[in-house]
Amino acid sequence: MPIIKSAIKKVRKDKTRTERNKKRELNLKSLVKKARLSKSAKDLQAAFSALDKAAKVKLIHPNKAARLKSRLSRV
């Protein structure tokens, strides 16, 4: 356990961020999986949007988002 005040704050902040990222990642994975299975335009649009947002907040690498979008758009 950290002793320095700033390190204690960082641990608290990291825990919050980890929870937030975990939630975003689970949502992203479920949307991509749903888009893969159904291939409907609505599901593809939701998955594309989620991938773009994940890349924007550095949850995934932008190239990975582009690669997944490319693979999803292939019929």
N, CA, C and O atoms as a GROMACS GRO file, in nm:
protein
  300
    1MET      N    1   0.084  -0.118   0.000
    1MET     CA    2   0.000   0.000   0.000
    1MET      C    3   0.089   0.125   0.000
    1MET      O    4   0.184   0.134   0.078
    2PRO      N    5   0.058   0.220  -0.086
    2PRO     CA    6   0.142   0.339  -0.094
    2PRO      C    7   0.130   0.428   0.030
    2PRO      O    8   0.027   0.430   0.098
    3ILE      N    9   0.237   0.499   0.059
    3ILE     CA   10   0.241   0.588   0.174
    3ILE      C   11   0.228   0.733   0.131
    3ILE      O   12   0.166   0.814   0.200
    4ILE      N   13   0.287   0.766   0.019
    4ILE     CA   14   0.286   0.904  -0.030
    4ILE      C   15   0.144   0.942  -0.074
    4ILE      O   16   0.073   0.863  -0.136
    5LYS      N   17   0.106   1.063  -0.039
    5LYS     CA   18  -0.030   1.110  -0.062
    5LYS      C   19  -0.071   1.104  -0.210
    5LYS      O   20  -0.182   1.061  -0.241
    6SER      N   21   0.017   1.145  -0.298
    6SER     CA   22  -0.015   1.144  -0.441
    6SER      C   23  -0.029   1.001  -0.493
    6SER      O   24  -0.109   0.975  -0.583
    7ALA      N   25   0.048   0.908  -0.437
    7ALA     CA   26   0.040   0.768  -0.478
    7ALA      C   27  -0.092   0.707  -0.433
    7ALA      O   28  -0.150   0.624  -0.504
    8ILE      N   29  -0.139   0.746  -0.316
    8ILE     CA   30  -0.269   0.699  -0.265
    8ILE      C   31  -0.380   0.747  -0.358
    8ILE      O   32  -0.471   0.671  -0.391
    9LYS      N   33  -0.372   0.873  -0.399
    9LYS     CA   34  -0.472   0.928  -0.492
    9LYS      C   35  -0.467   0.855  -0.626
    9LYS      O   36  -0.570   0.828  -0.687
   10LYS      N   37  -0.345   0.825  -0.671
   10LYS     CA   38  -0.329   0.756  -0.800
   10LYS      C   39  -0.391   0.617  -0.796
   10LYS      O   40  -0.454   0.575  -0.893
   11VAL      N   41  -0.374   0.546  -0.686
   11VAL     CA   42  -0.434   0.413  -0.672
   11VAL      C   43  -0.586   0.423  -0.682
   11VAL      O   44  -0.651   0.342  -0.747
   12ARG      N   45  -0.641   0.524  -0.615
   12ARG     CA   46  -0.786   0.544  -0.617
   12ARG      C   47  -0.835   0.577  -0.759
   12ARG      O   48  -0.937   0.525  -0.804
   13LYS      N   49  -0.761   0.663  -0.826
   13LYS     CA   50  -0.796   0.703  -0.962
   13LYS      C   51  -0.784   0.585  -1.059
   13LYS      O   52  -0.869   0.566  -1.146
   14ASP      N   53  -0.678   0.506  -1.044
   14ASP     CA   54  -0.657   0.389  -1.130
   14ASP      C   55  -0.769   0.288  -1.116
   14ASP      O   56  -0.812   0.227  -1.214
   15LYS      N   57  -0.816   0.270  -0.993
   15LYS     CA   58  -0.925   0.175  -0.969
   15LYS      C   59  -1.052   0.220  -1.041
   15LYS      O   60  -1.120   0.138  -1.103
   16THR      N   61  -1.082   0.349  -1.033
   16THR     CA   62  -1.200   0.404  -1.101
   16THR      C   63  -1.188   0.388  -1.252
   16THR      O   64  -1.282   0.348  -1.319
   17ARG      N   65  -1.069   0.420  -1.304
   17ARG     CA   66  -1.048   0.410  -1.448
   17ARG      C   67  -1.055   0.265  -1.497
   17ARG      O   68  -1.108   0.238  -1.605
   18THR      N   69  -1.002   0.174  -1.417
   18THR     CA   70  -1.006   0.032  -1.454
   18THR      C   71  -1.149  -0.016  -1.464
   18THR      O   72  -1.185  -0.087  -1.558
   19GLU      N   73  -1.232   0.022  -1.367
   19GLU     CA   74  -1.373  -0.018  -1.370
   19GLU      C   75  -1.444   0.040  -1.492
   19GLU      O   76  -1.521  -0.029  -1.559
   20ARG      N   77  -1.417   0.167  -1.520
   20ARG     CA   78  -1.481   0.233  -1.634
   20ARG      C   79  -1.439   0.167  -1.765
   20ARG      O   80  -1.522   0.141  -1.852
   21ASN      N   81  -1.307   0.139  -1.780
   21ASN     CA   82  -1.257   0.077  -1.902
   21ASN      C   83  -1.310  -0.064  -1.918
   21ASN      O   84  -1.340  -0.106  -2.030
   22LYS      N   85  -1.323  -0.139  -1.808
   22LYS     CA   86  -1.375  -0.275  -1.814
   22LYS      C   87  -1.518  -0.275  -1.868
   22LYS      O   88  -1.554  -0.357  -1.952
   23LYS      N   89  -1.597  -0.180  -1.817
   23LYS     CA   90  -1.736  -0.168  -1.862
   23LYS      C   91  -1.742  -0.134  -2.010
   23LYS      O   92  -1.821  -0.192  -2.085
   24ARG      N   93  -1.658  -0.039  -2.053
   24ARG     CA   94  -1.655   0.000  -2.195
   24ARG      C   95  -1.611  -0.117  -2.283
   24ARG      O   96  -1.666  -0.139  -2.390
   25GLU      N   97  -1.511  -0.191  -2.236
   25GLU     CA   98  -1.458  -0.301  -2.314
   25GLU      C   99  -1.561  -0.413  -2.330
   25GLU      O  100  -1.575  -0.470  -2.439
   26LEU      N  101  -1.632  -0.445  -2.223
   26LEU     CA  102  -1.736  -0.549  -2.230
   26LEU      C  103  -1.847  -0.507  -2.326
   26LEU      O  104  -1.896  -0.588  -2.404
   27ASN      N  105  -1.886  -0.380  -2.320
   27ASN     CA  106  -1.989  -0.328  -2.410
   27ASN      C  107  -1.942  -0.335  -2.554
   27ASN      O  108  -2.018  -0.375  -2.643
   28LEU      N  109  -1.818  -0.297  -2.579
   28LEU     CA  110  -1.761  -0.300  -2.713
   28LEU      C  111  -1.760  -0.442  -2.769
   28LEU      O  112  -1.802  -0.465  -2.883
   29LYS      N  113  -1.713  -0.537  -2.688
   29LYS     CA  114  -1.705  -0.675  -2.733
   29LYS      C  115  -1.843  -0.732  -2.765
   29LYS      O  116  -1.859  -0.805  -2.863
   30SER      N  117  -1.941  -0.699  -2.683
   30SER     CA  118  -2.076  -0.750  -2.707
   30SER      C  119  -2.136  -0.692  -2.835
   30SER      O  120  -2.204  -0.762  -2.910
   31LEU      N  121  -2.110  -0.562  -2.860
   31LEU     CA  122  -2.162  -0.500  -2.982
   31LEU      C  123  -2.097  -0.558  -3.107
   31LEU      O  124  -2.164  -0.581  -3.208
   32VAL      N  125  -1.966  -0.582  -3.100
   32VAL     CA  126  -1.895  -0.638  -3.215
   32VAL      C  127  -1.945  -0.781  -3.242
   32VAL      O  128  -1.966  -0.820  -3.357
   33LYS      N  129  -1.962  -0.857  -3.136
   33LYS     CA  130  -2.011  -0.995  -3.151
   33LYS      C  131  -2.152  -0.996  -3.210
   33LYS      O  132  -2.183  -1.078  -3.297
   34LYS      N  133  -2.237  -0.904  -3.162
   34LYS     CA  134  -2.374  -0.895  -3.212
   34LYS      C  135  -2.375  -0.858  -3.361
   34LYS      O  136  -2.454  -0.911  -3.438
   35ALA      N  137  -2.286  -0.766  -3.399
   35ALA     CA  138  -2.276  -0.724  -3.540
   35ALA      C  139  -2.228  -0.839  -3.628
   35ALA      O  140  -2.273  -0.855  -3.741
   36ARG      N  141  -2.134  -0.920  -3.574
   36ARG     CA  142  -2.084  -1.035  -3.650
   36ARG      C  143  -2.194  -1.136  -3.677
   36ARG      O  144  -2.202  -1.192  -3.786
   37LEU      N  145  -2.277  -1.159  -3.577
   37LEU     CA  146  -2.380  -1.262  -3.589
   37LEU      C  147  -2.499  -1.218  -3.673
   37LEU      O  148  -2.550  -1.296  -3.753
   38SER      N  149  -2.543  -1.092  -3.657
   38SER     CA  150  -2.667  -1.051  -3.723
   38SER      C  151  -2.647  -0.987  -3.860
   38SER      O  152  -2.729  -1.005  -3.949
   39LYS      N  153  -2.538  -0.912  -3.877
   39LYS     CA  154  -2.506  -0.843  -4.002
   39LYS      C  155  -2.611  -0.739  -4.042
   39LYS      O  156  -2.614  -0.699  -4.159
   40SER      N  157  -2.696  -0.694  -3.949
   40SER     CA  158  -2.793  -0.590  -3.984
   40SER      C  159  -2.723  -0.454  -3.981
   40SER      O  160  -2.623  -0.435  -3.912
   41ALA      N  161  -2.778  -0.361  -4.057
   41ALA     CA  162  -2.718  -0.228  -4.068
   41ALA      C  163  -2.717  -0.157  -3.933
   41ALA      O  164  -2.623  -0.085  -3.901
   42LYS      N  165  -2.822  -0.177  -3.856
   42LYS     CA  166  -2.832  -0.111  -3.725
   42LYS      C  167  -2.722  -0.159  -3.630
   42LYS      O  168  -2.660  -0.080  -3.560
   43ASP      N  169  -2.699  -0.290  -3.629
   43ASP     CA  170  -2.596  -0.347  -3.542
   43ASP      C  171  -2.456  -0.306  -3.589
   43ASP      O  172  -2.369  -0.279  -3.506
   44LEU      N  173  -2.434  -0.302  -3.720
   44LEU     CA  174  -2.305  -0.258  -3.773
   44LEU      C  175  -2.276  -0.114  -3.736
   44LEU      O  176  -2.164  -0.079  -3.698
   45GLN      N  177  -2.379  -0.030  -3.746
   45GLN     CA  178  -2.362   0.112  -3.713
   45GLN      C  179  -2.328   0.130  -3.565
   45GLN      O  180  -2.243   0.212  -3.530
   46ALA      N  181  -2.394   0.053  -3.478
   46ALA     CA  182  -2.367   0.061  -3.334
   46ALA      C  183  -2.225   0.014  -3.304
   46ALA      O  184  -2.155   0.073  -3.221
   47ALA      N  185  -2.182  -0.093  -3.370
   47ALA     CA  186  -2.047  -0.146  -3.349
   47ALA      C  187  -1.942  -0.046  -3.399
   47ALA      O  188  -1.841  -0.024  -3.332
   48PHE      N  189  -1.965   0.012  -3.515
   48PHE     CA  190  -1.871   0.111  -3.570
   48PHE      C  191  -1.856   0.230  -3.476
   48PHE      O  192  -1.746   0.278  -3.452
   49SER      N  193  -1.969   0.277  -3.425
   49SER     CA  194  -1.968   0.390  -3.334
   49SER      C  195  -1.890   0.356  -3.206
   49SER      O  196  -1.810   0.437  -3.159
   50ALA      N  197  -1.914   0.238  -3.152
   50ALA     CA  198  -1.845   0.196  -3.030
   50ALA      C  199  -1.695   0.181  -3.055
   50ALA      O  200  -1.614   0.218  -2.970
   51LEU      N  201  -1.657   0.128  -3.172
   51LEU     CA  202  -1.515   0.113  -3.205
   51LEU      C  203  -1.447   0.249  -3.217
   51LEU      O  204  -1.335   0.267  -3.169
   52ASP      N  205  -1.515   0.344  -3.281
   52ASP     CA  206  -1.459   0.478  -3.295
   52ASP      C  207  -1.440   0.545  -3.159
   52ASP      O  208  -1.338   0.608  -3.134
   53LYS      N  209  -1.539   0.530  -3.072
   53LYS     CA  210  -1.529   0.590  -2.939
   53LYS      C  211  -1.419   0.526  -2.857
   53LYS      O  212  -1.347   0.594  -2.784
   54ALA      N  213  -1.405   0.392  -2.868
   54ALA     CA  214  -1.300   0.322  -2.794
   54ALA      C  215  -1.162   0.366  -2.841
   54ALA      O  216  -1.071   0.381  -2.760
   55ALA      N  217  -1.146   0.387  -2.971
   55ALA     CA  218  -1.018   0.433  -3.024
   55ALA      C  219  -0.991   0.578  -2.980
   55ALA      O  220  -0.877   0.615  -2.954
   56LYS      N  221  -1.096   0.656  -2.974
   56LYS     CA  222  -1.082   0.797  -2.937
   56LYS      C  223  -1.032   0.813  -2.793
   56LYS      O  224  -0.951   0.901  -2.765
   57VAL      N  225  -1.081   0.729  -2.704
   57VAL     CA  226  -1.040   0.738  -2.563
   57VAL      C  227  -0.922   0.646  -2.531
   57VAL      O  228  -0.891   0.623  -2.414
   58LYS      N  229  -0.857   0.594  -2.635
   58LYS     CA  230  -0.737   0.511  -2.623
   58LYS      C  231  -0.762   0.379  -2.550
   58LYS      O  232  -0.671   0.324  -2.488
   59LEU      N  233  -0.886   0.328  -2.557
   59LEU     CA  234  -0.915   0.197  -2.500
   59LEU      C  235  -0.855   0.089  -2.590
   59LEU      O  236  -0.803  -0.012  -2.542
   60ILE      N  237  -0.863   0.111  -2.721
   60ILE     CA  238  -0.798   0.023  -2.818
   60ILE      C  239  -0.719   0.112  -2.914
   60ILE      O  240  -0.744   0.232  -2.923
   61HIS      N  241  -0.626   0.052  -2.985
   61HIS     CA  242  -0.546   0.126  -3.081
   61HIS      C  243  -0.633   0.163  -3.202
   61HIS      O  244  -0.717   0.083  -3.244
   62PRO      N  245  -0.614   0.282  -3.258
   62PRO     CA  246  -0.695   0.323  -3.374
   62PRO      C  247  -0.686   0.225  -3.492
   62PRO      O  248  -0.784   0.205  -3.564
   63ASN      N  249  -0.568   0.166  -3.512
   63ASN     CA  250  -0.555   0.070  -3.623
   63ASN      C  251  -0.636  -0.056  -3.597
   63ASN      O  252  -0.688  -0.116  -3.690
   64LYS      N  253  -0.647  -0.096  -3.471
   64LYS     CA  254  -0.728  -0.213  -3.438
   64LYS      C  255  -0.875  -0.183  -3.466
   64LYS      O  256  -0.948  -0.268  -3.518
   65ALA      N  257  -0.919  -0.062  -3.433
   65ALA     CA  258  -1.057  -0.022  -3.462
   65ALA      C  259  -1.082  -0.027  -3.612
   65ALA      O  260  -1.185  -0.077  -3.657
   66ALA      N  261  -0.988   0.026  -3.689
   66ALA     CA  262  -1.002   0.027  -3.835
   66ALA      C  263  -1.005  -0.115  -3.890
   66ALA      O  264  -1.083  -0.146  -3.981
   67ARG      N  265  -0.920  -0.202  -3.835
   67ARG     CA  266  -0.915  -0.341  -3.881
   67ARG      C  267  -1.046  -0.413  -3.851
   67ARG      O  268  -1.098  -0.484  -3.936
   68LEU      N  269  -1.099  -0.395  -3.731
   68LEU     CA  270  -1.225  -0.459  -3.695
   68LEU      C  271  -1.341  -0.407  -3.780
   68LEU      O  272  -1.428  -0.484  -3.822
   69LYS      N  273  -1.342  -0.276  -3.804
   69LYS     CA  274  -1.447  -0.218  -3.888
   69LYS      C  275  -1.440  -0.274  -4.030
   69LYS      O  276  -1.542  -0.302  -4.091
   70SER      N  277  -1.319  -0.289  -4.080
   70SER     CA  278  -1.301  -0.343  -4.214
   70SER      C  279  -1.351  -0.486  -4.222
   70SER      O  280  -1.419  -0.524  -4.318
   71ARG      N  281  -1.317  -0.565  -4.122
   71ARG     CA  282  -1.360  -0.706  -4.121
   71ARG      C  283  -1.509  -0.719  -4.104
   71ARG      O  284  -1.571  -0.809  -4.161
   72LEU      N  285  -1.568  -0.630  -4.024
   72LEU     CA  286  -1.713  -0.635  -4.005
   72LEU      C  287  -1.789  -0.594  -4.130
   72LEU      O  288  -1.896  -0.647  -4.159
   73SER      N  289  -1.732  -0.500  -4.206
   73SER     CA  290  -1.802  -0.451  -4.324
   73SER      C  291  -1.799  -0.551  -4.439
   73SER      O  292  -1.882  -0.546  -4.530
   74ARG      N  293  -1.701  -0.642  -4.434
   74ARG     CA  294  -1.697  -0.748  -4.537
   74ARG      C  295  -1.817  -0.840  -4.518
   74ARG      O  296  -1.849  -0.878  -4.405
   75VAL      N  297  -1.882  -0.875  -4.625
   75VAL     CA  298  -2.000  -0.963  -4.618
   75VAL      C  299  -1.960  -1.106  -4.632
   75VAL      O  300  -2.045  -1.195  -4.629
   0.00000   0.00000   0.00000
